[in-house]
């Protein structure tokens, strides 16, 4: 019976570790302002302090009467050309999974919106084994990423504690 308890505890620990290593992040583009040409959101500034990785998700929230999301090439991003997009999204709440490393470009296809700054260049980077977010200076962490990190940490620590308490008796 003692061997079975060890196997269950080890299984719980493995599940906790897998939950952290496979975690992805969901980003709401523009935060509470969403995807808009009004409201003064600088989308390049918004993206600048974030580390996007394959498996993360971008959520574009917007009014479908006034906006859409078009994934475009680098050249079309620079010239705000929405004529031949790689992909078009128009639900008003589009969740786009980042699947490949490198730059991914999005613009609003409504006339004048891209030129007004409604465009974003996302750099998808590989996951690195650098210092954990707990060791970053507080000024470099947003409250949303900090909350996400501590929620993951809480979940990670809760699983082994629960497993150990269940099998201690």
Tab-separated table of N, CA and C in Angstrom:
chain	number	residue	atom	x	y	z
A	1	UNK	N	0.820	-1.201	0.000
A	1	UNK	CA	0.000	0.000	0.000
A	1	UNK	C	0.858	1.257	0.000
A	2	UNK	N	2.019	1.247	0.685
A	2	UNK	CA	2.906	2.398	0.734
A	2	UNK	C	3.449	2.735	-0.641
A	3	UNK	N	3.707	1.715	-1.476
A	3	UNK	CA	4.201	1.949	-2.828
A	3	UNK	C	3.169	2.655	-3.678
A	4	UNK	N	1.905	2.332	-3.484
A	4	UNK	CA	0.828	2.964	-4.232
A	4	UNK	C	0.715	4.443	-3.871
A	5	UNK	N	0.903	4.776	-2.586
A	5	UNK	CA	0.860	6.171	-2.165
A	5	UNK	C	1.973	6.964	-2.833
A	6	UNK	N	3.163	6.380	-2.913
A	6	UNK	CA	4.297	7.065	-3.541
A	6	UNK	C	4.005	7.340	-5.013
A	7	UNK	N	3.419	6.368	-5.694
A	7	UNK	CA	3.104	6.540	-7.111
A	7	UNK	C	2.082	7.669	-7.282
A	8	UNK	N	1.068	7.709	-6.438
A	8	UNK	CA	0.054	8.757	-6.531
A	8	UNK	C	0.644	10.137	-6.244
A	9	UNK	N	1.511	10.230	-5.237
A	9	UNK	CA	2.141	11.511	-4.915
A	9	UNK	C	3.014	11.975	-6.068
A	10	UNK	N	3.797	11.072	-6.629
A	10	UNK	CA	4.655	11.419	-7.764
A	10	UNK	C	3.806	11.840	-8.957
A	11	UNK	N	2.698	11.156	-9.180
A	11	UNK	CA	1.797	11.528	-10.281
A	11	UNK	C	1.244	12.931	-10.082
A	12	UNK	N	0.847	13.258	-8.872
A	12	UNK	CA	0.330	14.601	-8.588
A	12	UNK	C	1.398	15.658	-8.833
A	13	UNK	N	2.619	15.386	-8.395
A	13	UNK	CA	3.705	16.339	-8.612
A	13	UNK	C	3.976	16.532	-10.098
A	14	UNK	N	3.941	15.463	-10.863
A	14	UNK	CA	4.167	15.552	-12.304
A	14	UNK	C	3.058	16.387	-12.957
A	15	UNK	N	1.820	16.196	-12.529
A	15	UNK	CA	0.718	16.976	-13.075
A	15	UNK	C	0.910	18.458	-12.776
A	16	UNK	N	1.366	18.768	-11.577
A	16	UNK	CA	1.589	20.164	-11.213
A	16	UNK	C	2.676	20.783	-12.078
A	17	UNK	N	3.758	20.061	-12.274
A	17	UNK	CA	4.851	20.576	-13.089
A	17	UNK	C	4.443	20.734	-14.547
A	18	UNK	N	3.690	19.790	-15.069
A	18	UNK	CA	3.222	19.892	-16.458
A	18	UNK	C	2.276	21.063	-16.616
A	19	UNK	N	1.452	21.328	-15.633
A	19	UNK	CA	0.529	22.443	-15.699
A	19	UNK	C	1.247	23.768	-15.824
A	20	UNK	N	2.392	23.914	-15.188
A	20	UNK	CA	3.145	25.157	-15.260
A	20	UNK	C	3.908	25.246	-16.562
A	21	UNK	N	4.555	24.162	-16.976
A	21	UNK	CA	5.391	24.232	-18.162
A	21	UNK	C	4.575	24.381	-19.441
A	22	UNK	N	3.330	23.918	-19.454
A	22	UNK	CA	2.522	23.992	-20.658
A	22	UNK	C	1.556	25.182	-20.633
A	23	UNK	N	1.675	26.002	-19.619
A	23	UNK	CA	0.756	27.132	-19.506
A	23	UNK	C	1.005	28.138	-20.624
A	24	UNK	N	-0.063	28.636	-21.167
A	24	UNK	CA	0.038	29.695	-22.166
A	24	UNK	C	-0.691	30.914	-21.610
A	25	UNK	N	-0.480	32.028	-22.265
A	25	UNK	CA	-1.057	33.276	-21.787
A	25	UNK	C	-2.055	33.801	-22.802
A	26	UNK	N	-3.137	34.358	-22.297
A	26	UNK	CA	-4.139	34.999	-23.138
A	26	UNK	C	-3.988	36.503	-22.949
A	27	UNK	N	-3.795	37.213	-24.049
A	27	UNK	CA	-3.632	38.663	-24.021
A	27	UNK	C	-4.827	39.324	-24.692
A	28	UNK	N	-5.458	40.275	-24.008
A	28	UNK	CA	-6.501	41.077	-24.630
A	28	UNK	C	-5.809	42.278	-25.257
A	29	UNK	N	-5.809	42.330	-26.571
A	29	UNK	CA	-5.117	43.396	-27.289
A	29	UNK	C	-5.712	44.748	-26.905
A	30	UNK	N	-4.842	45.655	-26.456
A	30	UNK	CA	-5.285	46.979	-26.027
A	30	UNK	C	-5.869	47.013	-24.631
A	31	UNK	N	-5.770	45.896	-23.908
A	31	UNK	CA	-6.333	45.775	-22.562
A	31	UNK	C	-7.806	46.179	-22.564
A	32	UNK	N	-8.245	47.010	-21.620
A	32	UNK	CA	-9.672	47.327	-21.508
A	32	UNK	C	-10.193	48.183	-22.666
A	33	UNK	N	-9.310	48.907	-23.358
A	33	UNK	CA	-9.746	49.712	-24.511
A	33	UNK	C	-10.103	48.828	-25.697
A	34	UNK	N	-9.492	47.672	-25.790
A	34	UNK	CA	-9.753	46.762	-26.896
A	34	UNK	C	-9.075	47.203	-28.182
A	35	UNK	N	-9.621	46.751	-29.287
A	35	UNK	CA	-9.090	47.021	-30.638
A	35	UNK	C	-9.912	48.147	-31.222
A	36	UNK	N	-9.341	49.337	-31.245
A	36	UNK	CA	-10.088	50.522	-31.653
A	36	UNK	C	-9.169	51.571	-32.256
A	37	UNK	N	-9.732	52.437	-33.056
A	37	UNK	CA	-8.960	53.565	-33.584
A	37	UNK	C	-9.196	54.804	-32.725
A	38	UNK	N	-10.131	54.716	-31.801
A	38	UNK	CA	-10.429	55.812	-30.876
A	38	UNK	C	-9.843	55.446	-29.508
A	39	UNK	N	-9.565	56.399	-28.706
A	39	UNK	CA	-9.133	56.102	-27.346
A	39	UNK	C	-7.633	56.182	-27.128
A	40	UNK	N	-6.884	56.483	-28.169
A	40	UNK	CA	-5.464	56.737	-27.997
A	40	UNK	C	-4.609	55.557	-27.595
A	41	UNK	N	-4.963	54.338	-27.979
A	41	UNK	CA	-4.123	53.191	-27.658
A	41	UNK	C	-2.973	53.129	-28.655
A	42	UNK	N	-1.755	53.068	-28.136
A	42	UNK	CA	-0.583	52.847	-28.981
A	42	UNK	C	-0.286	51.358	-28.903
A	43	UNK	N	-0.678	50.625	-29.923
A	43	UNK	CA	-0.573	49.167	-29.879
A	43	UNK	C	0.872	48.678	-29.865
A	44	UNK	N	1.781	49.431	-30.466
A	44	UNK	CA	3.188	49.028	-30.411
A	44	UNK	C	3.725	49.176	-28.989
A	45	UNK	N	3.328	50.238	-28.293
A	45	UNK	CA	3.712	50.385	-26.881
A	45	UNK	C	3.083	49.275	-26.046
A	46	UNK	N	1.823	48.943	-26.339
A	46	UNK	CA	1.129	47.885	-25.604
A	46	UNK	C	1.888	46.568	-25.731
A	47	UNK	N	2.360	46.248	-26.927
A	47	UNK	CA	3.046	44.975	-27.163
A	47	UNK	C	4.489	44.975	-26.668
A	48	UNK	N	5.082	46.158	-26.532
A	48	UNK	CA	6.519	46.257	-26.247
A	48	UNK	C	6.939	45.613	-24.929
A	49	UNK	N	6.092	45.634	-23.914
A	49	UNK	CA	6.506	45.083	-22.621
A	49	UNK	C	5.992	43.665	-22.379
A	50	UNK	N	5.573	43.008	-23.447
A	50	UNK	CA	5.062	41.641	-23.319
A	50	UNK	C	5.965	40.652	-24.047
A	51	UNK	N	6.033	39.451	-23.528
A	51	UNK	CA	6.799	38.376	-24.161
A	51	UNK	C	5.812	37.357	-24.707
A	52	UNK	N	5.629	37.362	-26.019
A	52	UNK	CA	4.684	36.456	-26.664
A	52	UNK	C	5.402	35.174	-27.054
A	53	UNK	N	4.741	34.050	-26.832
A	53	UNK	CA	5.314	32.741	-27.140
A	53	UNK	C	4.318	31.907	-27.934
A	54	UNK	N	4.828	30.929	-28.679
A	54	UNK	CA	3.955	30.001	-29.396
A	54	UNK	C	3.027	29.347	-28.380
A	55	UNK	N	1.750	29.306	-28.720
A	55	UNK	CA	0.742	28.757	-27.815
A	55	UNK	C	-0.048	29.835	-27.090
A	56	UNK	N	0.481	31.056	-27.039
A	56	UNK	CA	-0.265	32.166	-26.449
A	56	UNK	C	-1.416	32.545	-27.371
A	57	UNK	N	-2.375	33.260	-26.809
A	57	UNK	CA	-3.549	33.661	-27.574
A	57	UNK	C	-3.740	35.171	-27.473
A	58	UNK	N	-4.021	35.775	-28.618
A	58	UNK	CA	-4.403	37.187	-28.664
A	58	UNK	C	-5.912	37.257	-28.806
A	59	UNK	N	-6.557	38.091	-28.010
A	59	UNK	CA	-7.995	38.299	-28.130
A	59	UNK	C	-8.210	39.748	-28.560
A	60	UNK	N	-8.854	39.901	-29.704
A	60	UNK	CA	-9.198	41.222	-30.233
A	60	UNK	C	-10.676	41.462	-29.964
A	61	UNK	N	-10.999	42.439	-29.121
A	61	UNK	CA	-12.386	42.811	-28.830
A	61	UNK	C	-12.670	44.157	-29.477
A	62	UNK	N	-13.759	44.230	-30.265
A	62	UNK	CA	-14.064	45.454	-31.009
A	62	UNK	C	-15.505	45.445	-31.484
A	63	UNK	N	-15.959	46.610	-31.910
A	63	UNK	CA	-17.296	46.782	-32.475
A	63	UNK	C	-17.228	46.412	-33.961
A	64	UNK	N	-17.993	45.394	-34.376
A	64	UNK	CA	-17.924	44.902	-35.757
A	64	UNK	C	-18.468	45.897	-36.782
A	65	UNK	N	-19.185	46.912	-36.342
A	65	UNK	CA	-19.663	47.933	-37.281
A	65	UNK	C	-18.535	48.861	-37.732
A	66	UNK	N	-17.475	48.916	-36.925
A	66	UNK	CA	-16.416	49.885	-37.205
A	66	UNK	C	-15.026	49.291	-37.395
A	67	UNK	N	-14.846	48.016	-37.051
A	67	UNK	CA	-13.500	47.441	-37.081
A	67	UNK	C	-13.524	45.980	-37.522
A	68	UNK	N	-12.356	45.502	-37.889
A	68	UNK	CA	-12.101	44.087	-38.113
A	68	UNK	C	-10.623	43.852	-37.823
A	69	UNK	N	-10.166	42.639	-38.004
A	69	UNK	CA	-8.756	42.312	-37.803
A	69	UNK	C	-8.289	41.575	-39.041
A	70	UNK	N	-7.214	42.060	-39.621
A	70	UNK	CA	-6.633	41.390	-40.786
A	70	UNK	C	-5.183	41.072	-40.478
A	71	UNK	N	-4.852	39.792	-40.617
A	71	UNK	CA	-3.453	39.392	-40.499
A	71	UNK	C	-2.830	39.618	-41.870
A	72	UNK	N	-1.706	40.327	-41.900
A	72	UNK	CA	-1.097	40.717	-43.167
A	72	UNK	C	0.402	40.418	-43.167
A	73	UNK	N	1.006	40.572	-44.330
A	73	UNK	CA	2.452	40.404	-44.463
A	73	UNK	C	3.158	41.646	-43.908
A	74	UNK	N	4.467	41.542	-43.761
A	74	UNK	CA	5.270	42.657	-43.286
A	74	UNK	C	5.120	43.878	-44.195
A	75	UNK	N	5.182	43.649	-45.494
A	75	UNK	CA	5.067	44.753	-46.453
A	75	UNK	C	3.687	45.411	-46.372
A	76	UNK	N	2.633	44.590	-46.282
A	76	UNK	CA	1.284	45.149	-46.186
A	76	UNK	C	1.068	45.857	-44.845
A	77	UNK	N	1.748	45.408	-43.800
A	77	UNK	CA	1.691	46.082	-42.513
A	77	UNK	C	2.285	47.481	-42.629
A	78	UNK	N	3.453	47.563	-43.252
A	78	UNK	CA	4.142	48.858	-43.386
A	78	UNK	C	3.336	49.853	-44.222
A	79	UNK	N	2.666	49.364	-45.261
A	79	UNK	CA	1.921	50.251	-46.160
A	79	UNK	C	0.425	50.332	-45.829
A	80	UNK	N	0.001	49.616	-44.789
A	80	UNK	CA	-1.420	49.570	-44.394
A	80	UNK	C	-2.300	49.085	-45.547
A	81	UNK	N	-1.850	48.068	-46.237
A	81	UNK	CA	-2.598	47.487	-47.349
A	81	UNK	C	-3.386	46.280	-46.850
A	82	UNK	N	-4.707	46.388	-46.833
A	82	UNK	CA	-5.575	45.304	-46.361
A	82	UNK	C	-6.202	44.509	-47.501
A	83	UNK	N	-5.732	44.717	-48.724
A	83	UNK	CA	-6.343	44.112	-49.909
A	83	UNK	C	-6.193	42.595	-49.960
A	84	UNK	N	-5.013	42.079	-49.630
A	84	UNK	CA	-4.748	40.638	-49.718
A	84	UNK	C	-4.267	40.095	-48.379
A	85	UNK	N	-5.161	40.018	-47.385
A	85	UNK	CA	-4.736	39.559	-46.058
A	85	UNK	C	-4.403	38.067	-46.043
A	86	UNK	N	-3.571	37.703	-45.101
A	86	UNK	CA	-3.275	36.294	-44.835
A	86	UNK	C	-4.524	35.650	-44.229
A	87	UNK	N	-5.198	36.398	-43.348
A	87	UNK	CA	-6.440	35.941	-42.707
A	87	UNK	C	-7.264	37.156	-42.315
A	88	UNK	N	-8.587	36.980	-42.268
A	88	UNK	CA	-9.498	38.052	-41.867
A	88	UNK	C	-10.371	37.548	-40.726
A	89	UNK	N	-10.534	38.380	-39.706
A	89	UNK	CA	-11.358	38.057	-38.549
A	89	UNK	C	-12.379	39.173	-38.383
A	90	UNK	N	-13.616	38.805	-38.077
A	90	UNK	CA	-14.650	39.839	-38.003
A	90	UNK	C	-15.760	39.515	-37.007
A	91	UNK	N	-15.470	38.715	-35.992
A	91	UNK	CA	-16.508	38.337	-35.026
A	91	UNK	C	-16.746	39.389	-33.952
A	92	UNK	N	-15.769	40.278	-33.749
A	92	UNK	CA	-15.868	41.255	-32.669
A	92	UNK	C	-15.204	40.786	-31.393
A	93	UNK	N	-14.883	39.502	-31.339
A	93	UNK	CA	-14.165	38.928	-30.197
A	93	UNK	C	-13.353	37.754	-30.717
A	94	UNK	N	-12.279	38.083	-31.430
A	94	UNK	CA	-11.490	37.059	-32.116
A	94	UNK	C	-10.332	36.582	-31.253
A	95	UNK	N	-10.272	35.281	-31.024
A	95	UNK	CA	-9.166	34.670	-30.291
A	95	UNK	C	-8.240	34.036	-31.325
A	96	UNK	N	-7.016	34.536	-31.394
A	96	UNK	CA	-6.063	34.087	-32.398
A	96	UNK	C	-4.878	33.440	-31.688
A	97	UNK	N	-4.674	32.170	-31.977
A	97	UNK	CA	-3.583	31.421	-31.368
A	97	UNK	C	-2.278	31.728	-32.105
A	98	UNK	N	-1.247	32.067	-31.365
A	98	UNK	CA	0.067	32.314	-31.949
A	98	UNK	C	0.771	30.971	-32.097
A	99	UNK	N	0.966	30.538	-33.330
A	99	UNK	CA	1.454	29.184	-33.577
A	99	UNK	C	2.919	29.107	-33.981
A	100	UNK	N	3.442	30.175	-34.614
A	100	UNK	CA	4.810	30.119	-35.131
A	100	UNK	C	5.665	31.232	-34.560
A	101	UNK	N	6.969	30.978	-34.510
A	101	UNK	CA	7.914	31.987	-34.055
A	101	UNK	C	8.091	33.050	-35.126
A	102	UNK	N	8.432	34.254	-34.697
A	102	UNK	CA	8.667	35.355	-35.620
A	102	UNK	C	7.586	36.410	-35.503
A	103	UNK	N	7.604	37.335	-36.441
A	103	UNK	CA	6.653	38.447	-36.434
A	103	UNK	C	5.309	38.024	-37.023
A	104	UNK	N	4.244	38.500	-36.398
A	104	UNK	CA	2.885	38.332	-36.898
A	104	UNK	C	2.281	39.740	-36.918
A	105	UNK	N	1.694	40.107	-38.050
A	105	UNK	CA	1.226	41.474	-38.248
A	105	UNK	C	-0.292	41.514	-38.375
A	106	UNK	N	-0.907	42.472	-37.665
A	106	UNK	CA	-2.351	42.654	-37.714
A	106	UNK	C	-2.660	44.127	-37.944
A	107	UNK	N	-3.687	44.372	-38.746
A	107	UNK	CA	-4.171	45.733	-38.985
A	107	UNK	C	-5.698	45.712	-38.980
A	108	UNK	N	-6.291	46.897	-38.827
A	108	UNK	CA	-7.724	47.042	-39.055
A	108	UNK	C	-7.890	47.361	-40.531
A	109	UNK	N	-8.802	46.665	-41.201
A	109	UNK	CA	-9.007	46.843	-42.627
A	109	UNK	C	-9.954	47.974	-43.003
A	110	UNK	N	-10.558	48.632	-42.032
A	110	UNK	CA	-11.455	49.749	-42.344
A	110	UNK	C	-10.621	50.950	-42.801
A	111	UNK	N	-11.097	51.671	-43.802
A	111	UNK	CA	-10.323	52.784	-44.375
A	111	UNK	C	-9.842	53.790	-43.317
A	112	UNK	N	-8.550	54.056	-43.360
A	112	UNK	CA	-7.944	55.056	-42.490
A	112	UNK	C	-7.558	54.585	-41.099
A	113	UNK	N	-8.069	53.452	-40.663
A	113	UNK	CA	-7.805	53.003	-39.295
A	113	UNK	C	-6.348	52.586	-39.100
A	114	UNK	N	-5.801	51.815	-40.023
A	114	UNK	CA	-4.399	51.404	-39.916
A	114	UNK	C	-3.494	52.646	-39.924
A	115	UNK	N	-3.761	53.558	-40.823
A	115	UNK	CA	-2.961	54.781	-40.914
A	115	UNK	C	-3.044	55.591	-39.617
A	116	UNK	N	-4.166	55.467	-38.905
A	116	UNK	CA	-4.348	56.167	-37.629
A	116	UNK	C	-3.695	55.418	-36.466
A	117	UNK	N	-3.062	54.272	-36.738
A	117	UNK	CA	-2.343	53.542	-35.692
A	117	UNK	C	-2.975	52.246	-35.234
A	118	UNK	N	-4.085	51.834	-35.858
A	118	UNK	CA	-4.731	50.593	-35.454
A	118	UNK	C	-4.059	49.434	-36.180
A	119	UNK	N	-2.855	49.141	-35.720
A	119	UNK	CA	-2.054	48.059	-36.279
A	119	UNK	C	-1.086	47.597	-35.201
A	120	UNK	N	-0.708	46.328	-35.284
A	120	UNK	CA	0.178	45.797	-34.250
A	120	UNK	C	1.093	44.724	-34.830
A	121	UNK	N	2.342	44.796	-34.443
A	121	UNK	CA	3.386	43.838	-34.822
A	121	UNK	C	3.700	43.021	-33.577
A	122	UNK	N	3.396	41.739	-33.629
A	122	UNK	CA	3.634	40.838	-32.502
A	122	UNK	C	4.855	39.980	-32.811
A	123	UNK	N	5.838	39.984	-31.914
A	123	UNK	CA	7.013	39.129	-32.067
A	123	UNK	C	6.847	37.916	-31.173
A	124	UNK	N	6.711	36.735	-31.787
A	124	UNK	CA	6.549	35.485	-31.056
A	124	UNK	C	7.940	34.890	-30.862
A	125	UNK	N	8.347	34.757	-29.601
A	125	UNK	CA	9.684	34.286	-29.250
A	125	UNK	C	9.630	32.885	-28.661
A	126	UNK	N	10.761	32.176	-28.729
A	126	UNK	CA	10.801	30.870	-28.062
A	126	UNK	C	10.811	31.061	-26.549
A	127	UNK	N	10.321	30.069	-25.836
A	127	UNK	CA	10.365	30.105	-24.382
A	127	UNK	C	11.812	29.895	-23.972
A	128	UNK	N	12.294	30.749	-23.093
A	128	UNK	CA	13.674	30.618	-22.611
A	128	UNK	C	13.670	30.216	-21.154
A	129	UNK	N	14.799	29.755	-20.699
A	129	UNK	CA	14.896	29.337	-19.295
A	129	UNK	C	15.640	30.388	-18.492
A	130	UNK	N	15.213	31.643	-18.654
A	130	UNK	CA	15.806	32.736	-17.896
A	130	UNK	C	15.237	32.793	-16.502
A	131	UNK	N	15.491	33.893	-15.791
A	131	UNK	CA	14.967	34.009	-14.430
A	131	UNK	C	13.449	34.021	-14.429
A	132	UNK	N	12.872	33.483	-13.386
A	132	UNK	CA	11.422	33.439	-13.288
A	132	UNK	C	10.887	34.839	-13.024
A	133	UNK	N	9.599	35.074	-13.322
A	133	UNK	CA	9.018	36.400	-13.095
A	133	UNK	C	9.162	36.878	-11.656
A	134	UNK	N	9.274	35.962	-10.689
A	134	UNK	CA	9.409	36.365	-9.296
A	134	UNK	C	10.720	37.106	-9.066
A	135	UNK	N	11.710	36.897	-9.940
A	135	UNK	CA	12.999	37.546	-9.780
A	135	UNK	C	13.141	38.803	-10.618
A	136	UNK	N	12.146	39.149	-11.410
A	136	UNK	CA	12.208	40.366	-12.206
A	136	UNK	C	11.938	41.552	-11.295
A	137	UNK	N	12.473	42.709	-11.634
A	137	UNK	CA	12.127	43.903	-10.849
A	137	UNK	C	10.628	44.167	-10.953
A	138	UNK	N	10.044	44.643	-9.881
A	138	UNK	CA	8.604	44.877	-9.870
A	138	UNK	C	8.172	45.856	-10.951
A	139	UNK	N	9.007	46.813	-11.292
A	139	UNK	CA	8.619	47.797	-12.291
A	139	UNK	C	8.459	47.194	-13.678
A	140	UNK	N	9.064	46.017	-13.942
A	140	UNK	CA	8.964	45.429	-15.272
A	140	UNK	C	7.766	44.507	-15.410
A	141	UNK	N	7.035	44.283	-14.311
A	141	UNK	CA	5.869	43.408	-14.367
A	141	UNK	C	4.600	44.247	-14.305
A	142	UNK	N	3.686	43.967	-15.215
A	142	UNK	CA	2.393	44.636	-15.115
A	142	UNK	C	1.590	43.915	-14.053
A	143	UNK	N	0.559	44.554	-13.525
A	143	UNK	CA	-0.239	43.897	-12.504
A	143	UNK	C	-0.952	42.683	-13.068
A	144	UNK	N	-1.332	42.731	-14.359
A	144	UNK	CA	-2.012	41.577	-14.961
A	144	UNK	C	-1.064	40.396	-15.064
A	145	UNK	N	0.178	40.622	-15.517
A	145	UNK	CA	1.110	39.499	-15.628
A	145	UNK	C	1.520	39.019	-14.249
A	146	UNK	N	1.614	39.939	-13.301
A	146	UNK	CA	1.943	39.562	-11.938
A	146	UNK	C	0.839	38.686	-11.351
A	147	UNK	N	-0.417	39.116	-11.539
A	147	UNK	CA	-1.543	38.321	-11.053
A	147	UNK	C	-1.552	36.942	-11.697
A	148	UNK	N	-1.298	36.885	-13.013
A	148	UNK	CA	-1.275	35.615	-13.719
A	148	UNK	C	-0.181	34.721	-13.154
A	149	UNK	N	1.011	35.297	-12.927
A	149	UNK	CA	2.124	34.521	-12.392
A	149	UNK	C	1.768	33.960	-11.028
A	150	UNK	N	1.233	34.795	-10.119
A	150	UNK	CA	0.938	34.325	-8.778
A	150	UNK	C	-0.228	33.343	-8.763
A	151	UNK	N	-1.180	33.482	-9.683
A	151	UNK	CA	-2.245	32.478	-9.789
A	151	UNK	C	-1.677	31.129	-10.196
A	152	UNK	N	-0.737	31.127	-11.156
A	152	UNK	CA	-0.097	29.878	-11.569
A	152	UNK	C	0.712	29.289	-10.426
A	153	UNK	N	1.437	30.162	-9.695
A	153	UNK	CA	2.247	29.701	-8.578
A	153	UNK	C	1.348	29.094	-7.511
A	154	UNK	N	0.232	29.754	-7.189
A	154	UNK	CA	-0.700	29.248	-6.197
A	154	UNK	C	-1.227	27.871	-6.607
A	155	UNK	N	-1.625	27.730	-7.871
A	155	UNK	CA	-2.142	26.459	-8.355
A	155	UNK	C	-1.060	25.384	-8.284
A	156	UNK	N	0.155	25.751	-8.697
A	156	UNK	CA	1.265	24.791	-8.705
A	156	UNK	C	1.568	24.288	-7.308
A	157	UNK	N	1.560	25.178	-6.343
A	157	UNK	CA	1.851	24.762	-4.975
A	157	UNK	C	0.662	24.058	-4.331
A	158	UNK	N	-0.540	24.399	-4.745
A	158	UNK	CA	-1.732	23.781	-4.152
A	158	UNK	C	-1.860	22.306	-4.499
A	159	UNK	N	-1.530	21.938	-5.720
A	159	UNK	CA	-1.691	20.541	-6.142
A	159	UNK	C	-0.833	19.595	-5.289
A	160	UNK	N	0.487	19.841	-5.133
A	160	UNK	CA	1.267	18.911	-4.310
A	160	UNK	C	0.834	18.915	-2.848
A	161	UNK	N	0.464	20.082	-2.324
A	161	UNK	CA	0.027	20.127	-0.930
A	161	UNK	C	-1.246	19.308	-0.757
A	162	UNK	N	-2.174	19.439	-1.690
A	162	UNK	CA	-3.408	18.654	-1.626
A	162	UNK	C	-3.087	17.161	-1.722
A	163	UNK	N	-2.226	16.804	-2.642
A	163	UNK	CA	-1.864	15.385	-2.809
A	163	UNK	C	-1.219	14.849	-1.552
A	164	UNK	N	-0.303	15.594	-0.993
A	164	UNK	CA	0.393	15.131	0.214
A	164	UNK	C	-0.573	15.022	1.385
A	165	UNK	N	-1.495	15.959	1.515
A	165	UNK	CA	-2.438	15.887	2.633
A	165	UNK	C	-3.416	14.731	2.463
A	166	UNK	N	-3.790	14.419	1.218
A	166	UNK	CA	-4.705	13.298	0.984
A	166	UNK	C	-4.064	11.950	1.284
A	167	UNK	N	-2.787	11.851	0.990
A	167	UNK	CA	-2.122	10.552	1.135
A	167	UNK	C	-1.326	10.421	2.423
A	168	UNK	N	-1.374	11.435	3.266
A	168	UNK	CA	-0.640	11.385	4.532
A	168	UNK	C	-1.328	10.464	5.524
A	169	UNK	N	-2.597	10.233	5.334
A	169	UNK	CA	-3.344	9.397	6.289
A	169	UNK	C	-3.496	8.007	5.791
